[in-house]
Amino acid sequence: MAKSGLASRLYRGEADLNIVGRRKLWFAVAGVLVLIAVLSFAVRGFSLGIEFAGGNSFQVPASVGTLDQAEDKVNAALAAKGDGATVVTAQKVGGTSGEYYELRTGQLTAEQANEVKTEMAQSFGIQADEISGSQVSEAWGSQVTSRALLGLLIFVAVVAIYLILRFEWRMAAAAIASLFTNLLLTAGIYSLVGFEVTPSTIIGFLTILGFALYDVVVVFDKVQENTRGITASNNTTYGEAANLALNQSLMRSLNTSVVALLPVGGLLFIGAGLLGAGTLKDLGLVLFVGMAVAFLTSILLATPLLVLLKNQDPRINAHNKRVLARRGAIARGELTPKGAPRTPAAAEQAIDAEAAALAGAAPKVGARPAGKRPTGARGGRPTGGGGNRPGGAKRR
C-alpha cells in the first residue's frame, strides 16, 4: 500500500513532527529575531504618520490628473512655499462628494499652509476653495498611543486571569510570552520595512492579539487533554504528549490561519492595491503580518515554552525520569514491555523459573497426597462412631 502523503498525515495528526523536541532551535531563532527587532527600534525607529508626528493634510479633487501628477505638483508647491516640507504619503480616497487625493505633508504653520494651498490651486488650475486642508497635532497621536497601551495592559491582565482559571499559571505565562513575541516581531517588520504607523495600525495590533490568543488556546486545550493524568503511566513524557497535541491540532490551526488570512489578503492586495482604497492599507497590512506571525509563534514558541516550564515541576520532572529509566531498562533487556513478544533469553528465563516452581511443588516419594483430608477426631476417621461404621449410624 502506498505511503500516505504529508497532508493526509497532518489531517490525521500522524505527521509526527518533532516540534517540541527542537525547542532550543525555535528559542534561538525567536531570540535572534527579537534582537533584530529591538535593534531596528533603536536605529531606524518607526515611520510615524502625521497623527503621531504632526503635519498637514490636503484633499485635492481626483479630476486634476493621476496620483503621481498630483504628488509632483504638491511637492513643487511645498518647495516654493513650504519651507522644505515634502509629501509624506499620498492616496486616493472615495467619498460621498466623489473621489479625491489625500496628500499628507510635514508640519506647516497656518500661514505656510495657506500659501501652499494657493500655490497648489494655481498649479492645478482650480479654485483655492476646491482644496481642503487640515492640521494634525502630534498631541493627538500621543493620546492615542497612551490609550492603546492602557488597552494592551487591560487585555493582558484579562487574558492572564482567564488562562489561569481555564488552565494553569504556566500556560498563562507561555501564552503571554507568545503574545508579546508576536507584537515585537510584527513591530520589528514595520520598523525594518518602513511601513507607516497610523491609528489604524494601532487598532490592528490590538486585533491580532485576540487572534493569537485563539490559536494558543486551541493548542493548549489539546495539550491539557493529552496530559491529563499523565503521571499515572510510565509510557510518555510530558513533552512527547504535548508534541502529539501539536501534531493533532496543527492542521486545524493552519486551516484557521489560512481562512483568516484570505479575506485580510483580499482587503490588502485587492482593496488597497488594485482598487486604490488607501484607507484600508494600514489596517490590512498589520492584520496580514500579525496573523501570519501569530500562527508561527503559537505553534513554534508557546507550546515548547510551556513544556520548558512544566519540566521544572518536580512531579513532572520525576515522571519524565521514570519514563526514561523504564525505556533504558527495556533497551538493555532488563524489562519486557507489556504485550511485547519475549526474546529467546527472556523466554528461557521464564521457562527455568516455571520449572523451578513446579519442581518445588512436586510431592516426595512416599508422601501422602496433598489433597484435602477429611475432617475427623482421629487420623481423619469419621466422627460419631468407632471402626469403619458410618458416621451417621447410632448404637442401639
mmCIF file of C-alpha atoms in Angstrom:
data_model
loop_
_atom_site.group_PDB
_atom_site.id
_atom_site.type_symbol
_atom_site.label_atom_id
_atom_site.label_comp_id
_atom_site.label_asym_id
_atom_site.label_seq_id
_atom_site.Cartn_x
_atom_site.Cartn_y
_atom_site.Cartn_z
ATOM 1 C CA MET A 1 0.000 0.000 0.000
ATOM 2 C CA ALA A 2 1.356 3.424 -0.925
ATOM 3 C CA LYS A 3 2.564 5.583 1.885
ATOM 4 C CA SER A 4 0.246 8.450 2.816
ATOM 5 C CA GLY A 5 1.330 11.940 1.913
ATOM 6 C CA LEU A 6 2.248 14.631 4.415
ATOM 7 C CA ALA A 7 -1.066 16.450 4.009
ATOM 8 C CA SER A 8 -3.061 13.286 4.778
ATOM 9 C CA ARG A 9 -0.925 12.525 7.818
ATOM 10 C CA LEU A 10 -1.293 16.111 9.007
ATOM 11 C CA TYR A 11 -5.069 15.842 8.808
ATOM 12 C CA ARG A 12 -4.994 12.634 10.852
ATOM 13 C CA GLY A 13 -2.456 14.026 13.317
ATOM 14 C CA GLU A 14 0.074 11.347 12.323
ATOM 15 C CA ALA A 15 2.785 13.545 10.810
ATOM 16 C CA ASP A 16 4.939 13.072 13.942
ATOM 17 C CA LEU A 17 6.730 16.398 13.524
ATOM 18 C CA ASN A 18 9.202 16.824 16.355
ATOM 19 C CA ILE A 19 8.375 20.444 17.195
ATOM 20 C CA VAL A 20 8.796 20.318 20.976
ATOM 21 C CA GLY A 21 11.996 18.279 20.718
ATOM 22 C CA ARG A 22 13.611 21.075 18.694
ATOM 23 C CA ARG A 23 12.571 23.819 21.103
ATOM 24 C CA LYS A 24 16.136 25.048 21.563
ATOM 25 C CA LEU A 25 16.269 25.817 17.846
ATOM 26 C CA TRP A 26 12.944 27.715 17.943
ATOM 27 C CA PHE A 27 14.015 29.649 21.033
ATOM 28 C CA ALA A 28 17.293 30.589 19.375
ATOM 29 C CA VAL A 29 15.552 31.753 16.184
ATOM 30 C CA ALA A 30 12.978 33.730 18.162
ATOM 31 C CA GLY A 31 15.714 35.316 20.263
ATOM 32 C CA VAL A 32 17.671 36.398 17.180
ATOM 33 C CA LEU A 33 14.553 37.856 15.534
ATOM 34 C CA VAL A 34 13.552 39.733 18.691
ATOM 35 C CA LEU A 35 17.101 41.109 18.968
ATOM 36 C CA ILE A 36 16.956 42.310 15.346
ATOM 37 C CA ALA A 37 13.573 43.936 16.022
ATOM 38 C CA VAL A 38 14.863 45.748 19.125
ATOM 39 C CA LEU A 39 17.961 46.968 17.268
ATOM 40 C CA SER A 40 15.709 48.217 14.475
ATOM 41 C CA PHE A 41 13.640 50.134 17.027
ATOM 42 C CA ALA A 42 16.797 51.813 18.323
ATOM 43 C CA VAL A 43 18.479 52.504 14.969
ATOM 44 C CA ARG A 44 15.733 53.003 12.392
ATOM 45 C CA GLY A 45 12.752 53.779 14.578
ATOM 46 C CA PHE A 46 9.265 53.962 13.055
ATOM 47 C CA SER A 47 7.796 55.846 10.136
ATOM 48 C CA LEU A 48 5.115 57.766 12.029
ATOM 49 C CA GLY A 49 2.051 59.134 10.308
ATOM 50 C CA ILE A 50 1.047 62.754 10.774
ATOM 51 C CA GLU A 51 -1.323 61.675 13.568
ATOM 52 C CA PHE A 52 1.754 60.851 15.648
ATOM 53 C CA ALA A 53 4.453 63.114 14.203
ATOM 54 C CA GLY A 54 2.194 66.058 13.416
ATOM 55 C CA GLY A 55 1.604 67.513 9.947
ATOM 56 C CA ASN A 56 -0.858 68.801 7.420
ATOM 57 C CA SER A 57 -3.301 67.084 5.133
ATOM 58 C CA PHE A 58 -4.581 68.387 1.777
ATOM 59 C CA GLN A 59 -7.508 66.965 -0.200
ATOM 60 C CA VAL A 60 -7.399 67.600 -3.957
ATOM 61 C CA PRO A 61 -10.103 66.515 -6.465
ATOM 62 C CA ALA A 62 -9.091 63.431 -8.441
ATOM 63 C CA SER A 63 -10.010 65.224 -11.659
ATOM 64 C CA VAL A 64 -6.697 67.133 -11.608
ATOM 65 C CA GLY A 65 -4.851 64.110 -13.018
ATOM 66 C CA THR A 66 -3.183 60.968 -11.763
ATOM 67 C CA LEU A 67 -1.997 60.496 -8.204
ATOM 68 C CA ASP A 68 1.665 60.775 -9.250
ATOM 69 C CA GLN A 69 0.993 64.037 -11.081
ATOM 70 C CA ALA A 70 -0.821 65.451 -8.069
ATOM 71 C CA GLU A 71 2.026 64.446 -5.746
ATOM 72 C CA ASP A 72 4.635 66.080 -8.007
ATOM 73 C CA LYS A 73 2.719 69.373 -8.165
ATOM 74 C CA VAL A 74 2.154 69.434 -4.396
ATOM 75 C CA ASN A 75 5.862 68.810 -3.817
ATOM 76 C CA ALA A 76 6.639 71.706 -6.149
ATOM 77 C CA ALA A 77 4.259 73.958 -4.195
ATOM 78 C CA LEU A 78 5.853 72.866 -0.926
ATOM 79 C CA ALA A 79 9.328 73.583 -2.308
ATOM 80 C CA ALA A 80 8.228 77.102 -3.166
ATOM 81 C CA LYS A 81 6.187 77.976 -0.084
ATOM 82 C CA GLY A 82 6.502 75.110 2.390
ATOM 83 C CA ASP A 83 9.937 75.792 3.893
ATOM 84 C CA GLY A 84 11.360 72.412 2.864
ATOM 85 C CA ALA A 85 8.350 70.236 3.779
ATOM 86 C CA THR A 86 7.518 67.337 1.442
ATOM 87 C CA VAL A 87 4.658 64.949 0.788
ATOM 88 C CA VAL A 88 4.858 62.078 3.271
ATOM 89 C CA THR A 89 2.015 59.922 1.954
ATOM 90 C CA ALA A 90 -0.431 60.182 -0.933
ATOM 91 C CA GLN A 91 -3.500 58.052 -1.507
ATOM 92 C CA LYS A 92 -6.730 58.026 -3.438
ATOM 93 C CA VAL A 93 -9.844 58.191 -1.289
ATOM 94 C CA GLY A 94 -13.512 57.887 -2.263
ATOM 95 C CA GLY A 95 -16.259 59.825 -0.511
ATOM 96 C CA THR A 96 -19.861 60.996 -0.907
ATOM 97 C CA SER A 97 -18.685 64.051 -2.819
ATOM 98 C CA GLY A 98 -16.573 61.986 -5.218
ATOM 99 C CA GLU A 99 -13.018 60.706 -5.367
ATOM 100 C CA TYR A 100 -10.126 62.839 -4.237
ATOM 101 C CA TYR A 101 -6.440 62.607 -3.428
ATOM 102 C CA GLU A 102 -5.303 62.955 0.162
ATOM 103 C CA LEU A 103 -1.739 64.194 0.464
ATOM 104 C CA ARG A 104 -0.098 64.406 3.853
ATOM 105 C CA THR A 105 2.883 66.660 4.406
ATOM 106 C CA GLY A 106 5.229 67.665 7.156
ATOM 107 C CA GLN A 107 4.362 70.255 9.776
ATOM 108 C CA LEU A 108 3.413 73.685 8.385
ATOM 109 C CA THR A 109 2.371 76.881 10.063
ATOM 110 C CA ALA A 110 -1.086 78.300 9.331
ATOM 111 C CA GLU A 111 0.432 80.991 7.074
ATOM 112 C CA GLN A 112 2.564 78.439 5.189
ATOM 113 C CA ALA A 113 -0.445 76.142 4.735
ATOM 114 C CA ASN A 114 -2.469 78.963 3.148
ATOM 115 C CA GLU A 115 0.387 79.895 0.808
ATOM 116 C CA VAL A 116 0.910 76.280 -0.233
ATOM 117 C CA LYS A 117 -2.816 75.912 -0.814
ATOM 118 C CA THR A 118 -2.844 78.961 -3.105
ATOM 119 C CA GLU A 119 0.198 77.700 -4.987
ATOM 120 C CA MET A 120 -1.429 74.279 -5.433
ATOM 121 C CA ALA A 121 -4.629 75.854 -6.802
ATOM 122 C CA GLN A 122 -2.646 77.800 -9.421
ATOM 123 C CA SER A 123 -0.661 74.704 -10.368
ATOM 124 C CA PHE A 124 -3.778 72.536 -10.732
ATOM 125 C CA GLY A 125 -5.794 75.257 -12.439
ATOM 126 C CA ILE A 126 -8.669 75.109 -9.950
ATOM 127 C CA GLN A 127 -10.152 77.405 -7.310
ATOM 128 C CA ALA A 128 -8.486 77.507 -3.906
ATOM 129 C CA ASP A 129 -11.766 76.608 -2.165
ATOM 130 C CA GLU A 130 -11.793 73.271 -4.038
ATOM 131 C CA ILE A 131 -8.749 72.244 -1.986
ATOM 132 C CA SER A 132 -9.425 71.458 1.662
ATOM 133 C CA GLY A 133 -6.752 71.217 4.290
ATOM 134 C CA SER A 134 -6.373 70.333 7.932
ATOM 135 C CA GLN A 135 -3.653 70.308 10.530
ATOM 136 C CA VAL A 136 -2.994 67.482 12.980
ATOM 137 C CA SER A 137 -1.056 67.969 16.185
ATOM 138 C CA GLU A 138 1.262 65.274 17.494
ATOM 139 C CA ALA A 139 -0.502 65.594 20.862
ATOM 140 C CA TRP A 140 -3.453 63.694 19.397
ATOM 141 C CA GLY A 141 -1.179 60.812 18.465
ATOM 142 C CA SER A 142 0.263 60.771 21.977
ATOM 143 C CA GLN A 143 -3.233 60.384 23.402
ATOM 144 C CA VAL A 144 -3.961 57.520 21.006
ATOM 145 C CA THR A 145 -0.707 55.794 21.995
ATOM 146 C CA SER A 146 -1.330 56.124 25.737
ATOM 147 C CA ARG A 147 -4.851 54.757 25.414
ATOM 148 C CA ALA A 148 -3.649 51.902 23.246
ATOM 149 C CA LEU A 149 -1.039 50.955 25.860
ATOM 150 C CA LEU A 150 -3.705 51.082 28.556
ATOM 151 C CA GLY A 151 -5.918 48.826 26.454
ATOM 152 C CA LEU A 152 -2.995 46.440 25.952
ATOM 153 C CA LEU A 153 -2.354 46.183 29.697
ATOM 154 C CA ILE A 154 -6.039 45.545 30.416
ATOM 155 C CA PHE A 155 -6.161 42.916 27.672
ATOM 156 C CA VAL A 156 -3.082 41.103 29.014
ATOM 157 C CA ALA A 157 -4.446 41.145 32.574
ATOM 158 C CA VAL A 158 -7.810 39.714 31.497
ATOM 159 C CA VAL A 159 -6.088 37.070 29.356
ATOM 160 C CA ALA A 160 -3.817 36.040 32.232
ATOM 161 C CA ILE A 161 -6.767 35.656 34.620
ATOM 162 C CA TYR A 162 -8.752 33.662 32.075
ATOM 163 C CA LEU A 163 -5.883 31.297 31.243
ATOM 164 C CA ILE A 164 -5.062 30.712 34.916
ATOM 165 C CA LEU A 165 -8.691 29.844 35.644
ATOM 166 C CA ARG A 166 -9.121 27.808 32.468
ATOM 167 C CA PHE A 167 -5.748 26.040 32.501
ATOM 168 C CA GLU A 168 -2.911 26.949 34.910
ATOM 169 C CA TRP A 169 -0.372 29.698 35.528
ATOM 170 C CA ARG A 170 2.348 28.053 33.410
ATOM 171 C CA MET A 171 0.079 28.014 30.382
ATOM 172 C CA ALA A 172 -0.830 31.646 31.073
ATOM 173 C CA ALA A 173 2.864 32.606 31.226
ATOM 174 C CA ALA A 174 3.666 30.758 27.978
ATOM 175 C CA ALA A 175 0.687 32.313 26.170
ATOM 176 C CA ILE A 176 1.524 35.869 27.280
ATOM 177 C CA ALA A 177 5.178 35.407 26.297
ATOM 178 C CA SER A 178 3.980 34.260 22.871
ATOM 179 C CA LEU A 179 1.704 37.328 22.583
ATOM 180 C CA PHE A 180 4.497 39.773 23.390
ATOM 181 C CA THR A 181 6.848 38.000 20.978
ATOM 182 C CA ASN A 182 4.184 38.336 18.296
ATOM 183 C CA LEU A 183 3.901 42.070 18.989
ATOM 184 C CA LEU A 184 7.665 42.607 18.941
ATOM 185 C CA LEU A 185 8.189 40.702 15.679
ATOM 186 C CA THR A 186 5.293 42.449 13.918
ATOM 187 C CA ALA A 187 6.529 45.840 15.111
ATOM 188 C CA GLY A 188 10.040 44.865 14.005
ATOM 189 C CA ILE A 189 8.795 44.160 10.478
ATOM 190 C CA TYR A 190 7.119 47.580 10.454
ATOM 191 C CA SER A 191 10.333 49.229 11.561
ATOM 192 C CA LEU A 192 12.600 47.377 9.113
ATOM 193 C CA VAL A 193 10.403 47.823 6.045
ATOM 194 C CA GLY A 194 9.387 51.373 6.926
ATOM 195 C CA PHE A 195 5.613 50.881 6.994
ATOM 196 C CA GLU A 196 3.809 53.976 8.205
ATOM 197 C CA VAL A 197 2.310 53.769 11.694
ATOM 198 C CA THR A 198 -1.198 55.226 11.884
ATOM 199 C CA PRO A 199 -4.157 54.885 14.280
ATOM 200 C CA SER A 200 -5.400 52.054 12.062
ATOM 201 C CA THR A 201 -2.097 50.292 12.723
ATOM 202 C CA ILE A 202 -2.660 50.526 16.487
ATOM 203 C CA ILE A 203 -6.164 49.097 16.084
ATOM 204 C CA GLY A 204 -4.723 46.272 14.001
ATOM 205 C CA PHE A 205 -2.125 45.486 16.669
ATOM 206 C CA LEU A 206 -4.840 45.099 19.299
ATOM 207 C CA THR A 207 -6.877 42.939 16.909
ATOM 208 C CA ILE A 208 -4.104 40.440 16.198
ATOM 209 C CA LEU A 209 -3.692 39.821 19.934
ATOM 210 C CA GLY A 210 -7.120 38.226 20.033
ATOM 211 C CA PHE A 211 -6.317 36.076 17.002
ATOM 212 C CA ALA A 212 -3.012 34.945 18.509
ATOM 213 C CA LEU A 213 -4.760 34.095 21.781
ATOM 214 C CA TYR A 214 -7.312 31.960 19.937
ATOM 215 C CA ASP A 215 -4.562 29.898 18.299
ATOM 216 C CA VAL A 216 -2.783 29.355 21.615
ATOM 217 C CA VAL A 217 -5.962 28.330 23.450
ATOM 218 C CA VAL A 218 -6.806 25.765 20.756
ATOM 219 C CA VAL A 219 -3.388 24.121 21.096
ATOM 220 C CA PHE A 220 -3.311 24.303 24.906
ATOM 221 C CA ASP A 221 -6.749 22.696 25.138
ATOM 222 C CA LYS A 222 -5.432 19.688 23.228
ATOM 223 C CA VAL A 223 -2.273 19.632 25.352
ATOM 224 C CA GLN A 224 -4.367 19.567 28.504
ATOM 225 C CA GLU A 225 -6.457 16.714 27.097
ATOM 226 C CA ASN A 226 -3.378 14.630 26.219
ATOM 227 C CA THR A 227 -1.548 15.249 29.505
ATOM 228 C CA ARG A 228 -4.455 14.731 31.899
ATOM 229 C CA GLY A 229 -3.388 12.006 34.352
ATOM 230 C CA ILE A 230 -0.080 11.504 32.566
ATOM 231 C CA THR A 231 1.816 10.645 35.773
ATOM 232 C CA ALA A 232 -0.343 7.530 36.248
ATOM 233 C CA SER A 233 1.589 5.716 33.497
ATOM 234 C CA ASN A 234 5.242 5.431 32.547
ATOM 235 C CA ASN A 235 4.849 5.364 28.772
ATOM 236 C CA THR A 236 5.066 9.019 27.643
ATOM 237 C CA THR A 237 6.880 12.111 28.881
ATOM 238 C CA TYR A 238 5.089 15.440 29.174
ATOM 239 C CA GLY A 239 6.992 16.834 26.197
ATOM 240 C CA GLU A 240 6.010 13.896 23.990
ATOM 241 C CA ALA A 241 2.338 14.234 24.927
ATOM 242 C CA ALA A 242 2.462 17.982 24.207
ATOM 243 C CA ASN A 243 4.182 17.339 20.876
ATOM 244 C CA LEU A 244 1.442 14.869 19.956
ATOM 245 C CA ALA A 245 -1.138 17.546 20.779
ATOM 246 C CA LEU A 246 0.681 19.955 18.457
ATOM 247 C CA ASN A 247 0.588 17.426 15.622
ATOM 248 C CA GLN A 248 -3.090 16.747 16.227
ATOM 249 C CA SER A 249 -4.051 20.442 16.230
ATOM 250 C CA LEU A 250 -1.549 21.687 13.646
ATOM 251 C CA MET A 251 -3.840 21.265 10.648
ATOM 252 C CA ARG A 252 -6.718 22.928 12.477
ATOM 253 C CA SER A 253 -4.561 25.935 13.325
ATOM 254 C CA LEU A 254 -3.234 26.071 9.774
ATOM 255 C CA ASN A 255 -6.741 25.981 8.299
ATOM 256 C CA THR A 256 -7.921 28.688 10.693
ATOM 257 C CA SER A 257 -4.968 30.915 9.807
ATOM 258 C CA VAL A 258 -5.398 30.442 6.059
ATOM 259 C CA VAL A 259 -9.138 31.129 6.248
ATOM 260 C CA ALA A 260 -8.482 34.271 8.291
ATOM 261 C CA LEU A 261 -5.651 35.473 6.020
ATOM 262 C CA LEU A 262 -7.633 35.118 2.790
ATOM 263 C CA PRO A 263 -10.112 37.968 3.443
ATOM 264 C CA VAL A 264 -7.372 40.102 5.008
ATOM 265 C CA GLY A 265 -5.193 39.486 1.945
ATOM 266 C CA GLY A 266 -8.106 40.468 -0.259
ATOM 267 C CA LEU A 267 -8.560 43.621 1.802
ATOM 268 C CA LEU A 268 -4.871 44.461 1.444
ATOM 269 C CA PHE A 269 -3.930 43.387 -2.080
ATOM 270 C CA ILE A 270 -7.210 43.894 -3.900
ATOM 271 C CA GLY A 271 -8.859 46.683 -1.926
ATOM 272 C CA ALA A 272 -5.759 48.774 -1.224
ATOM 273 C CA GLY A 273 -3.523 47.615 -4.073
ATOM 274 C CA LEU A 274 -5.741 47.225 -7.122
ATOM 275 C CA LEU A 275 -8.745 49.373 -6.234
ATOM 276 C CA GLY A 276 -6.708 52.094 -4.537
ATOM 277 C CA ALA A 277 -8.664 52.141 -1.269
ATOM 278 C CA GLY A 278 -5.797 53.652 0.699
ATOM 279 C CA THR A 279 -7.717 53.854 3.975
ATOM 280 C CA LEU A 280 -7.712 50.037 4.086
ATOM 281 C CA LYS A 281 -3.960 49.671 3.579
ATOM 282 C CA ASP A 282 -2.794 50.350 7.127
ATOM 283 C CA LEU A 283 -5.342 48.087 8.807
ATOM 284 C CA GLY A 284 -4.970 45.294 6.236
ATOM 285 C CA LEU A 285 -1.183 45.379 6.408
ATOM 286 C CA VAL A 286 -0.883 44.999 10.168
ATOM 287 C CA LEU A 287 -3.565 42.292 10.244
ATOM 288 C CA PHE A 288 -1.881 40.265 7.494
ATOM 289 C CA VAL A 289 1.590 40.462 9.025
ATOM 290 C CA GLY A 290 0.363 39.970 12.600
ATOM 291 C CA MET A 291 -1.832 36.950 11.844
ATOM 292 C CA ALA A 292 0.945 35.190 9.951
ATOM 293 C CA VAL A 293 3.388 35.779 12.810
ATOM 294 C CA ALA A 294 0.732 34.743 15.372
ATOM 295 C CA PHE A 295 0.354 31.333 13.734
ATOM 296 C CA LEU A 296 4.105 30.706 13.872
ATOM 297 C CA THR A 297 4.522 31.850 17.482
ATOM 298 C CA SER A 298 1.533 29.821 18.709
ATOM 299 C CA ILE A 299 2.996 26.632 17.209
ATOM 300 C CA LEU A 300 6.759 27.053 17.488
ATOM 301 C CA LEU A 301 7.008 29.090 20.680
ATOM 302 C CA ALA A 302 4.003 28.808 23.024
ATOM 303 C CA THR A 303 3.873 25.017 23.468
ATOM 304 C CA PRO A 304 7.665 24.446 23.600
ATOM 305 C CA LEU A 305 7.866 27.199 26.229
ATOM 306 C CA LEU A 306 5.057 25.503 28.167
ATOM 307 C CA VAL A 307 6.982 22.213 28.128
ATOM 308 C CA LEU A 308 10.085 24.004 29.397
ATOM 309 C CA LEU A 309 8.098 25.455 32.313
ATOM 310 C CA LYS A 310 6.307 22.188 33.095
ATOM 311 C CA ASN A 311 9.573 20.249 33.201
ATOM 312 C CA GLN A 312 10.564 22.432 36.147
ATOM 313 C CA ASP A 313 7.648 20.999 38.133
ATOM 314 C CA PRO A 314 9.085 18.309 40.497
ATOM 315 C CA ARG A 315 6.151 15.987 39.834
ATOM 316 C CA ILE A 316 6.501 16.187 36.049
ATOM 317 C CA ASN A 317 10.292 16.022 36.293
ATOM 318 C CA ALA A 318 10.098 12.814 38.358
ATOM 319 C CA HIS A 319 7.594 11.350 35.900
ATOM 320 C CA ASN A 320 9.878 12.098 32.936
ATOM 321 C CA LYS A 321 12.781 10.407 34.720
ATOM 322 C CA ARG A 322 10.673 7.289 35.385
ATOM 323 C CA VAL A 323 9.680 7.084 31.721
ATOM 324 C CA LEU A 324 13.283 7.431 30.552
ATOM 325 C CA ALA A 325 14.534 4.910 33.147
ATOM 326 C CA ARG A 326 11.913 2.387 32.031
ATOM 327 C CA ARG A 327 12.918 2.821 28.403
ATOM 328 C CA GLY A 328 16.546 2.347 29.330
ATOM 329 C CA ALA A 329 15.708 -0.898 31.126
ATOM 330 C CA ILE A 330 13.746 -2.119 28.090
ATOM 331 C CA ALA A 331 16.634 -1.223 25.777
ATOM 332 C CA ARG A 332 19.072 -3.184 27.975
ATOM 333 C CA GLY A 333 16.742 -6.208 28.029
ATOM 334 C CA GLU A 334 16.118 -5.910 31.753
ATOM 335 C CA LEU A 335 12.407 -5.323 31.263
ATOM 336 C CA THR A 336 9.897 -6.583 28.725
ATOM 337 C CA PRO A 337 7.105 -4.195 27.780
ATOM 338 C CA LYS A 338 3.602 -5.414 28.450
ATOM 339 C CA GLY A 339 2.166 -7.245 25.462
ATOM 340 C CA ALA A 340 5.510 -7.398 23.626
ATOM 341 C CA PRO A 341 6.878 -10.786 22.395
ATOM 342 C CA ARG A 342 9.561 -12.199 24.626
ATOM 343 C CA THR A 343 13.139 -12.507 23.437
ATOM 344 C CA PRO A 344 14.690 -16.028 23.444
ATOM 345 C CA ALA A 345 16.732 -15.208 26.553
ATOM 346 C CA ALA A 346 13.719 -13.848 28.398
ATOM 347 C CA ALA A 347 11.609 -16.844 27.330
ATOM 348 C CA GLU A 348 14.321 -19.263 28.549
ATOM 349 C CA GLN A 349 14.484 -17.477 31.902
ATOM 350 C CA ALA A 350 10.705 -17.704 32.201
ATOM 351 C CA ILE A 351 10.768 -21.461 31.408
ATOM 352 C CA ASP A 352 13.507 -22.076 34.016
ATOM 353 C CA ALA A 353 11.538 -20.140 36.613
ATOM 354 C CA GLU A 354 8.391 -22.103 35.847
ATOM 355 C CA ALA A 355 10.247 -25.441 36.010
ATOM 356 C CA ALA A 356 11.756 -24.494 39.359
ATOM 357 C CA ALA A 357 8.348 -23.623 40.697
ATOM 358 C CA LEU A 358 6.883 -26.931 39.527
ATOM 359 C CA ALA A 359 9.818 -28.878 40.990
ATOM 360 C CA GLY A 360 9.320 -27.244 44.352
ATOM 361 C CA ALA A 361 5.642 -28.107 44.326
ATOM 362 C CA ALA A 362 6.049 -31.858 43.353
ATOM 363 C CA PRO A 363 5.297 -34.436 46.159
ATOM 364 C CA LYS A 364 8.149 -36.509 47.623
ATOM 365 C CA VAL A 365 8.338 -40.298 47.295
ATOM 366 C CA GLY A 366 6.183 -41.989 49.973
ATOM 367 C CA ALA A 367 4.434 -38.803 50.958
ATOM 368 C CA ARG A 368 0.697 -38.674 51.250
ATOM 369 C CA PRO A 369 -1.258 -36.894 48.565
ATOM 370 C CA ALA A 370 -1.589 -33.239 49.208
ATOM 371 C CA GLY A 371 -5.332 -33.350 48.672
ATOM 372 C CA LYS A 372 -7.840 -32.214 51.246
ATOM 373 C CA ARG A 373 -8.054 -34.587 54.212
ATOM 374 C CA PRO A 374 -11.461 -35.444 55.614
ATOM 375 C CA THR A 375 -12.189 -33.910 58.937
ATOM 376 C CA GLY A 376 -12.443 -36.199 61.961
ATOM 377 C CA ALA A 377 -11.466 -36.704 65.548
ATOM 378 C CA ARG A 378 -8.668 -39.205 64.912
ATOM 379 C CA GLY A 379 -6.476 -39.574 61.893
ATOM 380 C CA GLY A 380 -9.183 -38.466 59.598
ATOM 381 C CA ARG A 381 -11.728 -41.086 60.755
ATOM 382 C CA PRO A 382 -15.361 -40.164 60.534
ATOM 383 C CA THR A 383 -16.874 -38.630 63.623
ATOM 384 C CA GLY A 384 -19.628 -40.135 65.611
ATOM 385 C CA GLY A 385 -18.543 -43.813 65.883
ATOM 386 C CA GLY A 386 -15.705 -46.302 66.007
ATOM 387 C CA GLY A 387 -14.238 -48.663 63.452
ATOM 388 C CA ASN A 388 -15.443 -48.337 59.957
ATOM 389 C CA ARG A 389 -19.007 -47.687 60.828
ATOM 390 C CA PRO A 390 -20.610 -44.902 59.013
ATOM 391 C CA GLY A 391 -20.515 -41.750 60.990
ATOM 392 C CA GLY A 392 -24.266 -41.338 60.764
ATOM 393 C CA ALA A 393 -25.091 -44.843 62.375
ATOM 394 C CA LYS A 394 -26.262 -44.823 66.022
ATOM 395 C CA ARG A 395 -25.841 -47.619 68.584
ATOM 396 C CA ARG A 396 -28.994 -49.133 69.931
#
